[in-house]
PDB file of C-alpha atoms in Angstrom:
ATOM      1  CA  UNK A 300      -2.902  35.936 -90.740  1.00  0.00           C
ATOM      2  CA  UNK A 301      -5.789  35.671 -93.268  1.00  0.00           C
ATOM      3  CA  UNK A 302      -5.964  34.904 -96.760  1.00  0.00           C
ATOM      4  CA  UNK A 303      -8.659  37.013 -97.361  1.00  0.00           C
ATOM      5  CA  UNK A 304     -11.110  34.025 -98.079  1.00  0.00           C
ATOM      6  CA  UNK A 305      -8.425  31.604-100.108  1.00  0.00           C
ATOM      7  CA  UNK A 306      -7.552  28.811 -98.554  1.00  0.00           C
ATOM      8  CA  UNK A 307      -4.041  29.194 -99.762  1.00  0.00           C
ATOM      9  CA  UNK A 308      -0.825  31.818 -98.870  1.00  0.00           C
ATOM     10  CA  UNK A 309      -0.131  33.450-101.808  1.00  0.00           C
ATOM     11  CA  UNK A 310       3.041  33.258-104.209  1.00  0.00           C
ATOM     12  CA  UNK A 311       5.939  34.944-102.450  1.00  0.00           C
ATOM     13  CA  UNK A 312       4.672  35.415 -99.021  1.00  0.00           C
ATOM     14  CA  UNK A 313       6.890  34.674 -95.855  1.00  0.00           C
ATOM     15  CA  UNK A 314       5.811  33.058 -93.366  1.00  0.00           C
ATOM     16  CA  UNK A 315       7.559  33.332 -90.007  1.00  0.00           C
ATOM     17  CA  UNK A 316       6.748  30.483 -87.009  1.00  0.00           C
ATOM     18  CA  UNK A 317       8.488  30.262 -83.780  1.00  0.00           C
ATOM     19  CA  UNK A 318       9.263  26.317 -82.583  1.00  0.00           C
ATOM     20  CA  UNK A 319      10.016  24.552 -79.528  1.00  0.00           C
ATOM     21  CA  UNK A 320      10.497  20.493 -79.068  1.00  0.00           C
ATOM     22  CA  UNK A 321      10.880  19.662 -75.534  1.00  0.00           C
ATOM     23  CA  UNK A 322      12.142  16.467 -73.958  1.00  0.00           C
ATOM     24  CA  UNK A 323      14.275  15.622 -77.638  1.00  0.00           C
ATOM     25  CA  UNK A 324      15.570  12.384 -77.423  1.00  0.00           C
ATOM     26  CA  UNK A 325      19.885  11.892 -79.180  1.00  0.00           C
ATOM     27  CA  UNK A 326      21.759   9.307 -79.431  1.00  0.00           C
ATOM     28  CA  UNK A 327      25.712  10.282 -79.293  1.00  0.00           C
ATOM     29  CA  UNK A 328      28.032   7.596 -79.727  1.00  0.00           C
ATOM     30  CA  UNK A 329      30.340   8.745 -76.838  1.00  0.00           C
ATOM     31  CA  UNK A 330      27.684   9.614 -74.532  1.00  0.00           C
ATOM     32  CA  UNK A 331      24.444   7.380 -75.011  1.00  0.00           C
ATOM     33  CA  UNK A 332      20.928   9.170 -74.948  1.00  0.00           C
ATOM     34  CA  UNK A 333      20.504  12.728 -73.863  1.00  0.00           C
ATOM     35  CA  UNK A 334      17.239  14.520 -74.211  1.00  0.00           C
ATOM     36  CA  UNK A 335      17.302  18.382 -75.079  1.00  0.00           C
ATOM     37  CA  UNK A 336      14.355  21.029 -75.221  1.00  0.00           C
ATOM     38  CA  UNK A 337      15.317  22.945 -78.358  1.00  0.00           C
ATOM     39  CA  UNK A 338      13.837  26.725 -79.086  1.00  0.00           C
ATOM     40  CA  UNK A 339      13.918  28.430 -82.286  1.00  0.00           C
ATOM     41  CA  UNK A 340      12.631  28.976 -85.279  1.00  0.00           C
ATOM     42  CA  UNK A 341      11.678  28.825 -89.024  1.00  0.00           C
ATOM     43  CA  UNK A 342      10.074  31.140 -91.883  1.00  0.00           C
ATOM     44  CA  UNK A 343       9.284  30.082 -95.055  1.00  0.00           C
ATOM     45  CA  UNK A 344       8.319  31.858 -98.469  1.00  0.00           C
ATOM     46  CA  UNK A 345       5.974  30.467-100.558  1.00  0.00           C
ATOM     47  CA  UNK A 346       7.206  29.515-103.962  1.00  0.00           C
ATOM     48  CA  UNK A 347       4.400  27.984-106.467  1.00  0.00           C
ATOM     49  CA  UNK A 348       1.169  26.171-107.092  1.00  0.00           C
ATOM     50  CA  UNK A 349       0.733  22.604-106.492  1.00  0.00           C
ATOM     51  CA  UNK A 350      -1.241  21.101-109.295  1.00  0.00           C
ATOM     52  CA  UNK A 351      -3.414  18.153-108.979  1.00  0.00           C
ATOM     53  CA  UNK A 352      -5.743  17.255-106.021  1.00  0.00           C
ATOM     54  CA  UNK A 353      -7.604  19.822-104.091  1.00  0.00           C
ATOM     55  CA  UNK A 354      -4.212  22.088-104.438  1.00  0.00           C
ATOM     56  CA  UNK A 355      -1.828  23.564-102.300  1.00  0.00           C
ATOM     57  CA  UNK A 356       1.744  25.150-102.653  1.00  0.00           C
ATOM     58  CA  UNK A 357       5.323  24.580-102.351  1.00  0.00           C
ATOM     59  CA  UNK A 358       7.587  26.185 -99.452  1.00  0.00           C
ATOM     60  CA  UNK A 359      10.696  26.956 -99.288  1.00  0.00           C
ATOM     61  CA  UNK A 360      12.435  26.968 -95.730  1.00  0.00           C
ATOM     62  CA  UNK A 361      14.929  30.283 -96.392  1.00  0.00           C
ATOM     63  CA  UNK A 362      15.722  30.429 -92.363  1.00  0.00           C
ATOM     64  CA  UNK A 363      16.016  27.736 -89.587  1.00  0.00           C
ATOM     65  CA  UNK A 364      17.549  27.654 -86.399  1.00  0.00           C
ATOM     66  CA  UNK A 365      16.643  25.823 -83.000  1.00  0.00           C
ATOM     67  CA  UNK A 366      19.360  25.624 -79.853  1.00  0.00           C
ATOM     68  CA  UNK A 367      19.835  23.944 -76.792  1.00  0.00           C
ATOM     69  CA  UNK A 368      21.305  24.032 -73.748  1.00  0.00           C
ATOM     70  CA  UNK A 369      22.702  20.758 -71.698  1.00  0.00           C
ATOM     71  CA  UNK A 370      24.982  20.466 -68.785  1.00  0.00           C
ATOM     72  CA  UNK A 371      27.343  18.292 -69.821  1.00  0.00           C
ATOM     73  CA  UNK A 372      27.470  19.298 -74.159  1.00  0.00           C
ATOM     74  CA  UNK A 373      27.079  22.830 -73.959  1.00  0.00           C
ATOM     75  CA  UNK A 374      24.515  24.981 -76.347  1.00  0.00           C
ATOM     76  CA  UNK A 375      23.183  22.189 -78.966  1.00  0.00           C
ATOM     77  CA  UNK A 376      22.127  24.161 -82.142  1.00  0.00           C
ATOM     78  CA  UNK A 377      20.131  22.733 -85.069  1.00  0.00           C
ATOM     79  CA  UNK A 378      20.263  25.129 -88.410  1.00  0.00           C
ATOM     80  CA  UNK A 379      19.532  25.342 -91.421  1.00  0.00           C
ATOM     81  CA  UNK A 380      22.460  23.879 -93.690  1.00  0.00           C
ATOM     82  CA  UNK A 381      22.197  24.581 -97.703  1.00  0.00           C
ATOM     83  CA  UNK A 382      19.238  24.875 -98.551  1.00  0.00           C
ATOM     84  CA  UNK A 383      19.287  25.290-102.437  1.00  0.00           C
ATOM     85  CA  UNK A 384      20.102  21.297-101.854  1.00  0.00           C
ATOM     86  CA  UNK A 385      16.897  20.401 -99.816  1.00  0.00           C
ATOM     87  CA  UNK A 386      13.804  19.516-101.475  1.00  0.00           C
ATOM     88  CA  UNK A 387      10.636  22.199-101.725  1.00  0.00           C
ATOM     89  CA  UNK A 388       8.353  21.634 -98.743  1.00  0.00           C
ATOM     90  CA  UNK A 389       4.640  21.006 -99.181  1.00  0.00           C
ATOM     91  CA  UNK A 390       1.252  22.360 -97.804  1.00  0.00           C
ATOM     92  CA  UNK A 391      -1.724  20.313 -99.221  1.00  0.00           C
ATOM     93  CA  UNK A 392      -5.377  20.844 -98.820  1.00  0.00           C
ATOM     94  CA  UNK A 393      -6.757  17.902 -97.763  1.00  0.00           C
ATOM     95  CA  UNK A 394     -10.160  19.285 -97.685  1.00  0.00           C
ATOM     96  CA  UNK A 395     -12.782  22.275 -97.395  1.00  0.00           C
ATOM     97  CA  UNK A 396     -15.200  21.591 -95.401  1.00  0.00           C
ATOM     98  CA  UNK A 397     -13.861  21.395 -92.613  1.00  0.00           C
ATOM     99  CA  UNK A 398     -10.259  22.767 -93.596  1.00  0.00           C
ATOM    100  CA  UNK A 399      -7.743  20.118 -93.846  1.00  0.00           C
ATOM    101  CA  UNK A 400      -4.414  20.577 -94.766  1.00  0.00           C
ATOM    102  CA  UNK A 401      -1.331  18.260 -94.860  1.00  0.00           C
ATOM    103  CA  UNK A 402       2.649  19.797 -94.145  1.00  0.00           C
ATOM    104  CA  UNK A 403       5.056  18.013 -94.934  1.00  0.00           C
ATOM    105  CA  UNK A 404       8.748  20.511 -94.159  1.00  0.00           C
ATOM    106  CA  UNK A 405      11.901  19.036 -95.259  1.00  0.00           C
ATOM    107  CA  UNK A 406      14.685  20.073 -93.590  1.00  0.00           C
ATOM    108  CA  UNK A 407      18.784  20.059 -94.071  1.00  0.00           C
ATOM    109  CA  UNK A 408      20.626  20.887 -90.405  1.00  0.00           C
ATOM    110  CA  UNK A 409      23.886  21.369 -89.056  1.00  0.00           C
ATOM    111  CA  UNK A 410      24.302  19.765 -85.469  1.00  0.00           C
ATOM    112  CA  UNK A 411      26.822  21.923 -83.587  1.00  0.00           C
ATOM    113  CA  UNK A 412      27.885  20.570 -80.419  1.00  0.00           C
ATOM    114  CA  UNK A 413      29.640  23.430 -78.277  1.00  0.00           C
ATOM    115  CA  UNK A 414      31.468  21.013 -75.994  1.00  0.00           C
ATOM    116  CA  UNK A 415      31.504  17.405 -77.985  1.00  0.00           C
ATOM    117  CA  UNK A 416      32.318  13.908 -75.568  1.00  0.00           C
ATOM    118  CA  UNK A 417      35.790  14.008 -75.662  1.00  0.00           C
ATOM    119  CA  UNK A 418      36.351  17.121 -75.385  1.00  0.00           C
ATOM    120  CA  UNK A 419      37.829  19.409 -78.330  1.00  0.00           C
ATOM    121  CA  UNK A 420      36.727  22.540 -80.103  1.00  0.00           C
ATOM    122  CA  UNK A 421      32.832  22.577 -81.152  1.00  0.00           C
ATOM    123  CA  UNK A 422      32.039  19.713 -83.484  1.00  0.00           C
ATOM    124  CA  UNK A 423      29.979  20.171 -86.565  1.00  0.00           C
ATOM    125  CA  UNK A 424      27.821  17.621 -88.044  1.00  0.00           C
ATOM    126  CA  UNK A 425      24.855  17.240 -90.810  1.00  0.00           C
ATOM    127  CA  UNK A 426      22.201  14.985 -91.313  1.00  0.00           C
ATOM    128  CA  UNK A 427      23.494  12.125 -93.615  1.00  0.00           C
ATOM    129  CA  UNK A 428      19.344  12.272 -95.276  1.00  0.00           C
ATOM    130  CA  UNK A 429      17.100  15.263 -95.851  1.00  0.00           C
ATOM    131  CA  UNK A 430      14.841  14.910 -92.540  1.00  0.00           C
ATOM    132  CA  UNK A 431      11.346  15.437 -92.750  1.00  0.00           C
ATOM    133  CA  UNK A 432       8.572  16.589 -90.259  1.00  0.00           C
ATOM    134  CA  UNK A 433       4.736  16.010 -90.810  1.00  0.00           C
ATOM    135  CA  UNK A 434       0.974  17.359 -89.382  1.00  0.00           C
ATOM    136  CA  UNK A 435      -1.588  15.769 -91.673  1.00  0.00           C
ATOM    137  CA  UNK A 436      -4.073  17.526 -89.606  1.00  0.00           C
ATOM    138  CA  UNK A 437      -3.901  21.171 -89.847  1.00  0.00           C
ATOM    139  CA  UNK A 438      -7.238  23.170 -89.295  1.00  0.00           C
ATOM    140  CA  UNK A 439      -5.691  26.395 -90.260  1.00  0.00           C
ATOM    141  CA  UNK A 440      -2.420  27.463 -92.103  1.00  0.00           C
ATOM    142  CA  UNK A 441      -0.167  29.406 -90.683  1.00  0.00           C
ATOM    143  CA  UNK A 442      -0.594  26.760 -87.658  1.00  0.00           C
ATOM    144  CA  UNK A 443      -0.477  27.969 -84.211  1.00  0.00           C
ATOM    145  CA  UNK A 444       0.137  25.021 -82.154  1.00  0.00           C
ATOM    146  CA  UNK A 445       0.760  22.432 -84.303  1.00  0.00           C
ATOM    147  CA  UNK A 446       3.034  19.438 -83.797  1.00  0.00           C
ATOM    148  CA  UNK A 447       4.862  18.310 -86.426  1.00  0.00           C
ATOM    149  CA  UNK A 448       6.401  14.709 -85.925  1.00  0.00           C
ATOM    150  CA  UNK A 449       9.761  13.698 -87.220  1.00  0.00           C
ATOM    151  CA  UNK A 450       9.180  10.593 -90.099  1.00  0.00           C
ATOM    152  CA  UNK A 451      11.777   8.411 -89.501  1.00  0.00           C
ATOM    153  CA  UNK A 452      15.119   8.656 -87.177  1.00  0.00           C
ATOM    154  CA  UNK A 453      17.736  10.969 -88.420  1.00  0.00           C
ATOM    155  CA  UNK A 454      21.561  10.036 -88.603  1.00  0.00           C
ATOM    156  CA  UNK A 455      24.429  12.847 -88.185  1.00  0.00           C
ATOM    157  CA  UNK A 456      28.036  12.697 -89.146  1.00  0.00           C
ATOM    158  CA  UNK A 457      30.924  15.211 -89.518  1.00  0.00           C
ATOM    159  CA  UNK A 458      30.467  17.561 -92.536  1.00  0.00           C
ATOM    160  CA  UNK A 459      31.777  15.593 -95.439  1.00  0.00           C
ATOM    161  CA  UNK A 460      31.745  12.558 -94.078  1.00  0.00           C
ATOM    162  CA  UNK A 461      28.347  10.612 -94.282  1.00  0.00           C
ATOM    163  CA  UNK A 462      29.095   7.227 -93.201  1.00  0.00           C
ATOM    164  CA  UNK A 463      30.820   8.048 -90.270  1.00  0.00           C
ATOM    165  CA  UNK A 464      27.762   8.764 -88.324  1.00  0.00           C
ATOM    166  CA  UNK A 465      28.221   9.564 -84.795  1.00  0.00           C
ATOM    167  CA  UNK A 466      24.628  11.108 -83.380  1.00  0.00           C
ATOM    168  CA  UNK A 467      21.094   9.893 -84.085  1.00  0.00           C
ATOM    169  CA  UNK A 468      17.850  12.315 -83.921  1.00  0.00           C
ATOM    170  CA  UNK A 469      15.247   9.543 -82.427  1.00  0.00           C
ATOM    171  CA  UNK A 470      12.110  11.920 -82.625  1.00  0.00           C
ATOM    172  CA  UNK A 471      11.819  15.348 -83.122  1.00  0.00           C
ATOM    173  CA  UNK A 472       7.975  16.258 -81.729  1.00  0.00           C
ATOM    174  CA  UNK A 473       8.255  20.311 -83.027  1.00  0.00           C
ATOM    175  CA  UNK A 474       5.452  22.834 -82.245  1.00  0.00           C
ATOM    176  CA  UNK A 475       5.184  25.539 -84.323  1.00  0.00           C
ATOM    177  CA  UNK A 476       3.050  28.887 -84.190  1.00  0.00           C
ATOM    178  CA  UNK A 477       2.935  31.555 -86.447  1.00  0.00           C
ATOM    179  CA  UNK A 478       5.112  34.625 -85.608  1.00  0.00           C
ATOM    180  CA  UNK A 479       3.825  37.289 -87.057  1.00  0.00           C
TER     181      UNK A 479
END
């Protein structure tokens, strides 16, 4: 996809990327560490001008969704919880020549776990903090390729209940390519 010389996606595009993380490392409570390969995706839609700096824009994740499968838990699916909550995501330019650009995605989930430890119908959880992925070193935007890395570990709980967190996201090493 080409800007036609900008550097920059224009104001109300959407962008569509398919992800995969493989060898995700969760901590469960009842079950220890399991490592998942999730598959899925995101699209965005670009919402407005960042001012200050070389520029950039603000993104808006309007669809997310990555699952799972494990032996023992069932299909593990990550999506997108409300997102009028979660903050604006960020593409910066970094710089011209070369390109550099900096994306920054912040992301609400639900964590549904089809068969939890313990048994029981599926259990639901959210991330207790907006999570947020990061490539400072984008050549191109939309990437195709790019690994984002998760900032800091994630805690989950049951919906409405934050401090009873039961699951931890350790790392979260996403690749993302544009889908047209």
């Amino acid at each position: 996809m080409a800007f036609f010389g900008a550097l920059l996606p224009p104001i109300g595009l959407e962008i569509p990327f398919s992800g995969h993380a493989v060898d995700v490392p969760i901590k469960f409570d009842m079950l220890g560490l399991v490592t998942l390969d999730f598959r899925g995706g995101i699209r965005v839609r670009v919402e407005a001008n960042l001012a200050g700096g070389l520029g950039g824009v603000r993104l808006k994740i309007i669809g997310e969704e990555y699952s799972a499968d494990h032996p023992v838990l069932g299909r593990v699916t990550l999506s997108q919880a409300d997102f009028d909550a979660t903050p604006l995501s960020l593409l910066e330019v970094l710089g011209t020549t070369p390109r550099k650009f900096r994306n920054t995605l912040y992301h609400d989930f639900t964590l549904t776990i089809e068969k939890p430890p313990g048994g029981g119908n599926p259990l639901v959880l959210s991330n207790t903090k907006t999570m947020t992925t990061l490539n400072d070193s984008l050549t191109d935007f939309p990437p195709q390729g790019a690994v984002y890395q998760l900032q800091q570990p994630v805690d989950f709980a049951p919906v409405g209940e934050p401090s009873k967190v039961v699951a931890q996201l350790i790392q979260l090493p996403m690749t993302l390519s544009h889908n047209p």
